[in-house]
Amino acid sequence: MKIRVVEDILSANDLLAEENAAVLADRSVLAVNVMASPGAGKTSLIVQTIDTIRDQIRIGVIEGDIASRVDADTIEALGIPVVQINTGGTCHLDANMVQGALNQLPLGDLDLLFIENVGNLICPTDFALGEALKVMVASVPEGDDKPYKYPGMFAAVDAIVINKIDLLPYVQFDLEGFRRLVVGLNTDVQVFEVSCKTGEGVEAWADWVAQKTERFTVSREQSS
Amino acid sequence: MKIRVVEDILSANDLLAEENAAVLADRSVLAVNVMASPGAGKTSLIVQTIDTIRDQIRIGVIEGDIASRVDADTIEALGIPVVQINTGGTCHLDANMVQGALNQLPLGDLDLLFIENVGNLICPTDFALGEALKVMVASVPEGDDKPYKYPGMFAAVDAIVINKIDLLPYVQFDLEGFRRLVVGLNTDVQVFEVSCKTGEGVEAWADWVAQKTERFTVSREQSS
């Protein structure tokens, strides 16, 4: 009985996620679901990416949090369209929340939409939002053993951005061992090493997202 | 209907948590539910606390993770009784899982039991385990804005241990502002500042836990 209810919720979510994906495809907007632990640097990465590619790519943001709108305020200060979702306790975004936010965004004026999920390495992987790409931010001070403990997240994503590499001299983190673990869980994953504080490595990541966005836009224009 | 099922699960959990609390009280074991983001340093804090007070307090540990037993191996290497719970995807421990682990521990030989929850700042607060104290580990590199974003966790705990203060010179973290936010959410909370890497501040925290354990043991002996 319990399991049945959970299945119903998940399949209802999948249907809404497909609707979101169709709306985004129709407007040629590439949506990226950004997931991480609390404080890994999701917002900082989005801010750095905006700074790096905003001249070539039109970007919007959906911010997901249990409470507060501090992240949305940060994005809004950059002059970027943003909608804050407060889940009010729910530990992940779902497709219904994102559908509400899509209705408030000028999708026709966007190429790329970052959807910053709630800080949580577990629950967000179970709920499709309609995104084209899933990205995880892993931060150096969290330690290099996280792939053992949260294999579902590491296996689910298209790219992993290792953030806070400026702290490598001060914490124990085996970068090569971490990469080996990650690739063991997810053969095709792209791995980037960045510091959102110093800007190191951000360009390679931002170029990758920009290329994905341009290809998505072109493929949508050809199919329409 | 959905809400009803969730309520049923929660109240069933509360009943099991009361059973756990009764078993622990009967054996005069103080249980501490340790919660945090992934990588904030829960296991490191438990290891440091064991090192500091193991001569005066008999300690056991329950380790909760989605997958792996790396943390249990770390504790076992210290010669401390430990049980690893793998939740297999569930984003928090619950009272039923803990009940199974209690049955495998030599409770009669323990004074203090650390229950390390799954790394998650949201879901664990909804599930009582039978613990006498709730403690949160917050780490400096996660940033000082977390009380805005995860108010439920900050409000629910008896103590907050701010870990990784050795990284304060390298990251932006307003310690005084953070303390003000925390006390705004939770007037009675104890706040400790530690570095599990250098050992700074660990003694004050460990003394507090030791005192709580001794008082719990004495009060149980008087009431029996």
Short mmCIF file of N, CA and C in Angstrom, two decimals, chain B residues 33-131:
data_model
loop_
_atom_site.label_atom_id
_atom_site.label_comp_id
_atom_site.label_asym_id
_atom_site.label_seq_id
_atom_site.Cartn_x
_atom_site.Cartn_y
_atom_site.Cartn_z
N ASN B 33 21.81 11.67 18.64
CA ASN B 33 21.55 11.63 17.20
C ASN B 33 22.39 12.74 16.55
N VAL B 34 23.40 12.35 15.76
CA VAL B 34 24.32 13.31 15.15
C VAL B 34 23.94 13.52 13.69
N MET B 35 23.58 14.75 13.36
CA MET B 35 23.09 15.06 12.01
C MET B 35 23.95 16.14 11.36
N ALA B 36 24.00 16.15 10.03
CA ALA B 36 24.81 17.15 9.31
C ALA B 36 24.64 16.96 7.81
N SER B 37 25.14 17.93 7.06
CA SER B 37 25.30 17.78 5.62
C SER B 37 26.32 16.68 5.34
N PRO B 38 26.33 16.12 4.14
CA PRO B 38 27.42 15.22 3.78
C PRO B 38 28.77 15.93 3.92
N GLY B 39 29.70 15.27 4.59
CA GLY B 39 31.07 15.80 4.64
C GLY B 39 31.31 16.93 5.62
N ALA B 40 30.37 17.17 6.54
CA ALA B 40 30.59 18.24 7.53
C ALA B 40 31.54 17.79 8.63
N GLY B 41 31.68 16.46 8.79
CA GLY B 41 32.63 15.95 9.78
C GLY B 41 31.99 15.21 10.95
N LYS B 42 30.86 14.55 10.71
CA LYS B 42 30.19 13.80 11.77
C LYS B 42 31.11 12.69 12.31
N THR B 43 31.64 11.88 11.40
CA THR B 43 32.49 10.76 11.84
C THR B 43 33.76 11.28 12.50
N SER B 44 34.35 12.32 11.94
CA SER B 44 35.57 12.88 12.54
C SER B 44 35.30 13.39 13.95
N LEU B 45 34.14 14.02 14.15
CA LEU B 45 33.80 14.51 15.50
C LEU B 45 33.63 13.34 16.47
N ILE B 46 32.97 12.29 16.01
CA ILE B 46 32.78 11.11 16.88
C ILE B 46 34.14 10.50 17.23
N VAL B 47 35.02 10.39 16.24
CA VAL B 47 36.37 9.83 16.49
C VAL B 47 37.13 10.68 17.50
N GLN B 48 37.10 12.00 17.33
CA GLN B 48 37.80 12.90 18.25
C GLN B 48 37.22 12.82 19.66
N THR B 49 35.89 12.68 19.74
CA THR B 49 35.24 12.60 21.04
C THR B 49 35.62 11.30 21.74
N ILE B 50 35.64 10.22 20.99
CA ILE B 50 36.09 8.93 21.54
C ILE B 50 37.50 9.07 22.10
N ASP B 51 38.40 9.63 21.32
CA ASP B 51 39.79 9.82 21.77
C ASP B 51 39.86 10.62 23.07
N THR B 52 38.97 11.60 23.21
CA THR B 52 39.06 12.53 24.33
C THR B 52 38.47 11.98 25.62
N ILE B 53 37.35 11.20 25.53
CA ILE B 53 36.67 10.80 26.78
C ILE B 53 36.53 9.30 26.96
N ARG B 54 37.22 8.49 26.14
CA ARG B 54 37.00 7.05 26.25
C ARG B 54 37.51 6.46 27.57
N ASP B 55 38.42 7.19 28.25
CA ASP B 55 38.89 6.68 29.54
C ASP B 55 37.84 6.82 30.64
N GLN B 56 36.90 7.77 30.48
CA GLN B 56 35.90 7.98 31.52
C GLN B 56 34.50 7.48 31.14
N ILE B 57 34.22 7.37 29.81
CA ILE B 57 32.88 7.04 29.33
C ILE B 57 32.98 5.87 28.34
N ARG B 58 32.09 4.89 28.50
CA ARG B 58 32.09 3.75 27.57
C ARG B 58 31.17 4.07 26.38
N ILE B 59 31.74 4.07 25.19
CA ILE B 59 31.05 4.62 24.01
C ILE B 59 30.77 3.53 22.98
N GLY B 60 29.60 3.60 22.36
CA GLY B 60 29.26 2.78 21.20
C GLY B 60 28.77 3.68 20.07
N VAL B 61 28.71 3.13 18.86
CA VAL B 61 28.33 3.95 17.70
C VAL B 61 27.42 3.16 16.77
N ILE B 62 26.39 3.84 16.27
CA ILE B 62 25.62 3.34 15.12
C ILE B 62 25.91 4.27 13.95
N GLU B 63 26.33 3.69 12.83
CA GLU B 63 26.64 4.48 11.63
C GLU B 63 25.52 4.32 10.61
N GLY B 64 24.97 5.43 10.15
CA GLY B 64 23.92 5.38 9.13
C GLY B 64 24.41 5.94 7.82
N ASP B 65 24.27 5.19 6.75
CA ASP B 65 24.63 5.65 5.41
C ASP B 65 23.69 5.01 4.40
N ILE B 66 23.54 5.68 3.27
CA ILE B 66 22.82 5.08 2.14
C ILE B 66 23.49 3.76 1.75
N ALA B 67 24.80 3.81 1.64
CA ALA B 67 25.57 2.65 1.19
C ALA B 67 26.96 2.73 1.82
N SER B 68 27.69 1.63 1.77
CA SER B 68 29.09 1.52 2.22
C SER B 68 29.20 1.29 3.73
N ARG B 69 30.38 0.85 4.17
CA ARG B 69 30.63 0.73 5.60
C ARG B 69 31.98 1.36 5.96
N VAL B 70 32.37 2.39 5.21
CA VAL B 70 33.67 3.03 5.47
C VAL B 70 33.71 3.66 6.86
N ASP B 71 32.58 4.26 7.30
CA ASP B 71 32.59 4.92 8.61
C ASP B 71 32.65 3.88 9.74
N ALA B 72 31.91 2.78 9.59
CA ALA B 72 31.95 1.73 10.62
C ALA B 72 33.36 1.15 10.71
N ASP B 73 34.03 1.00 9.59
CA ASP B 73 35.41 0.48 9.62
C ASP B 73 36.32 1.42 10.42
N THR B 74 36.13 2.73 10.21
CA THR B 74 36.92 3.74 10.94
C THR B 74 36.72 3.59 12.45
N ILE B 75 35.48 3.43 12.87
CA ILE B 75 35.16 3.32 14.31
C ILE B 75 35.66 1.99 14.87
N GLU B 76 35.45 0.92 14.10
CA GLU B 76 35.86 -0.41 14.55
C GLU B 76 37.37 -0.47 14.79
N ALA B 77 38.12 0.26 13.96
CA ALA B 77 39.58 0.26 14.10
C ALA B 77 40.01 0.85 15.45
N LEU B 78 39.11 1.61 16.08
CA LEU B 78 39.41 2.18 17.41
C LEU B 78 39.07 1.21 18.53
N GLY B 79 38.51 0.05 18.19
CA GLY B 79 38.11 -0.91 19.22
C GLY B 79 36.82 -0.53 19.92
N ILE B 80 35.96 0.18 19.22
CA ILE B 80 34.68 0.65 19.77
C ILE B 80 33.55 -0.18 19.15
N PRO B 81 32.56 -0.63 19.94
CA PRO B 81 31.43 -1.37 19.37
C PRO B 81 30.68 -0.50 18.36
N VAL B 82 30.42 -1.03 17.18
CA VAL B 82 29.77 -0.24 16.13
C VAL B 82 28.88 -1.13 15.28
N VAL B 83 27.74 -0.59 14.86
CA VAL B 83 26.87 -1.27 13.90
C VAL B 83 26.64 -0.31 12.73
N GLN B 84 26.83 -0.81 11.52
CA GLN B 84 26.55 0.00 10.33
C GLN B 84 25.14 -0.29 9.84
N ILE B 85 24.36 0.76 9.65
CA ILE B 85 23.06 0.63 8.97
C ILE B 85 23.22 1.18 7.56
N ASN B 86 22.87 0.39 6.56
CA ASN B 86 22.78 0.91 5.19
C ASN B 86 21.30 1.06 4.85
N THR B 87 20.89 2.28 4.59
CA THR B 87 19.46 2.52 4.36
C THR B 87 19.02 2.10 2.96
N GLY B 88 19.98 1.89 2.08
CA GLY B 88 19.65 1.42 0.74
C GLY B 88 18.90 2.45 -0.09
N GLY B 89 19.06 3.72 0.22
CA GLY B 89 18.42 4.77 -0.58
C GLY B 89 17.63 5.74 0.29
N THR B 90 17.14 5.27 1.42
CA THR B 90 16.35 6.16 2.29
C THR B 90 17.25 7.26 2.86
N CYS B 91 16.70 8.47 2.91
CA CYS B 91 17.51 9.66 3.15
C CYS B 91 17.66 10.00 4.62
N HIS B 92 17.31 9.08 5.52
CA HIS B 92 17.40 9.34 6.96
C HIS B 92 17.33 7.99 7.66
N LEU B 93 17.81 7.93 8.89
CA LEU B 93 17.55 6.76 9.74
C LEU B 93 16.12 6.85 10.26
N ASP B 94 15.55 5.69 10.65
CA ASP B 94 14.29 5.72 11.37
C ASP B 94 14.39 4.81 12.60
N ALA B 95 13.37 4.86 13.43
CA ALA B 95 13.43 4.16 14.72
C ALA B 95 13.51 2.64 14.53
N ASN B 96 12.90 2.14 13.48
CA ASN B 96 12.93 0.70 13.22
C ASN B 96 14.35 0.23 12.89
N MET B 97 15.05 0.99 12.04
CA MET B 97 16.45 0.65 11.71
C MET B 97 17.31 0.66 12.98
N VAL B 98 17.09 1.68 13.80
CA VAL B 98 17.90 1.82 15.02
C VAL B 98 17.59 0.68 15.99
N GLN B 99 16.31 0.28 16.04
CA GLN B 99 15.95 -0.84 16.93
C GLN B 99 16.73 -2.10 16.56
N GLY B 100 16.82 -2.35 15.26
CA GLY B 100 17.61 -3.50 14.81
C GLY B 100 19.07 -3.40 15.23
N ALA B 101 19.62 -2.20 15.16
CA ALA B 101 21.03 -2.00 15.53
C ALA B 101 21.23 -2.12 17.04
N LEU B 102 20.28 -1.61 17.83
CA LEU B 102 20.39 -1.70 19.30
C LEU B 102 20.49 -3.16 19.73
N ASN B 103 19.76 -4.03 19.03
CA ASN B 103 19.77 -5.45 19.37
C ASN B 103 21.15 -6.08 19.15
N GLN B 104 21.97 -5.44 18.35
CA GLN B 104 23.30 -6.00 18.06
C GLN B 104 24.41 -5.36 18.90
N LEU B 105 24.06 -4.42 19.75
CA LEU B 105 25.10 -3.72 20.53
C LEU B 105 25.09 -4.20 21.99
N PRO B 106 26.26 -4.22 22.65
CA PRO B 106 26.34 -4.61 24.06
C PRO B 106 25.94 -3.44 24.96
N LEU B 107 24.62 -3.15 25.00
CA LEU B 107 24.15 -1.93 25.67
C LEU B 107 24.54 -1.89 27.15
N GLY B 108 24.59 -3.07 27.79
CA GLY B 108 24.95 -3.12 29.21
C GLY B 108 26.37 -2.63 29.47
N ASP B 109 27.20 -2.62 28.45
CA ASP B 109 28.59 -2.18 28.60
C ASP B 109 28.82 -0.76 28.09
N LEU B 110 27.73 -0.02 27.81
CA LEU B 110 27.88 1.33 27.24
C LEU B 110 27.25 2.39 28.15
N ASP B 111 27.83 3.61 28.09
CA ASP B 111 27.24 4.77 28.75
C ASP B 111 26.67 5.76 27.71
N LEU B 112 27.30 5.80 26.57
CA LEU B 112 27.01 6.82 25.55
C LEU B 112 26.96 6.14 24.19
N LEU B 113 25.92 6.45 23.42
CA LEU B 113 25.79 5.87 22.07
C LEU B 113 25.62 7.00 21.06
N PHE B 114 26.59 7.14 20.17
CA PHE B 114 26.42 8.08 19.05
C PHE B 114 25.68 7.38 17.92
N ILE B 115 24.63 8.03 17.44
CA ILE B 115 23.91 7.52 16.26
C ILE B 115 24.16 8.50 15.13
N GLU B 116 25.06 8.14 14.22
CA GLU B 116 25.39 9.05 13.11
C GLU B 116 24.36 8.87 12.01
N ASN B 117 23.57 9.89 11.78
CA ASN B 117 22.51 9.84 10.79
C ASN B 117 23.06 9.96 9.37
N VAL B 118 22.23 9.74 8.38
CA VAL B 118 22.59 9.93 6.97
C VAL B 118 22.89 11.42 6.74
N GLY B 119 23.86 11.72 5.92
CA GLY B 119 24.24 13.10 5.63
C GLY B 119 23.13 13.83 4.90
N ASN B 120 22.40 14.70 5.62
CA ASN B 120 21.19 15.31 5.05
C ASN B 120 20.71 16.34 6.07
N LEU B 121 20.48 17.58 5.65
CA LEU B 121 20.05 18.62 6.59
C LEU B 121 18.54 18.73 6.71
N ILE B 122 17.80 17.83 6.07
CA ILE B 122 16.35 18.03 6.02
C ILE B 122 15.59 16.87 6.68
N CYS B 123 15.57 15.72 6.02
CA CYS B 123 14.68 14.62 6.41
C CYS B 123 14.94 14.06 7.81
N PRO B 124 16.20 13.95 8.29
CA PRO B 124 16.39 13.33 9.60
C PRO B 124 15.62 13.99 10.75
N THR B 125 15.32 15.28 10.65
CA THR B 125 14.62 15.95 11.75
C THR B 125 13.20 15.42 11.95
N ASP B 126 12.62 14.79 10.92
CA ASP B 126 11.24 14.30 11.02
C ASP B 126 11.13 12.94 11.70
N PHE B 127 12.26 12.27 11.94
CA PHE B 127 12.18 10.89 12.43
C PHE B 127 12.92 10.74 13.76
N ALA B 128 12.16 10.68 14.86
CA ALA B 128 12.76 10.40 16.16
C ALA B 128 13.32 8.99 16.16
N LEU B 129 14.45 8.81 16.85
CA LEU B 129 15.11 7.50 16.88
C LEU B 129 15.09 6.89 18.28
N GLY B 130 14.68 7.70 19.27
CA GLY B 130 14.78 7.27 20.67
C GLY B 130 15.94 7.94 21.37
N GLU B 131 16.54 8.92 20.73
CA GLU B 131 17.71 9.61 21.27
C GLU B 131 17.32 10.56 22.41
#
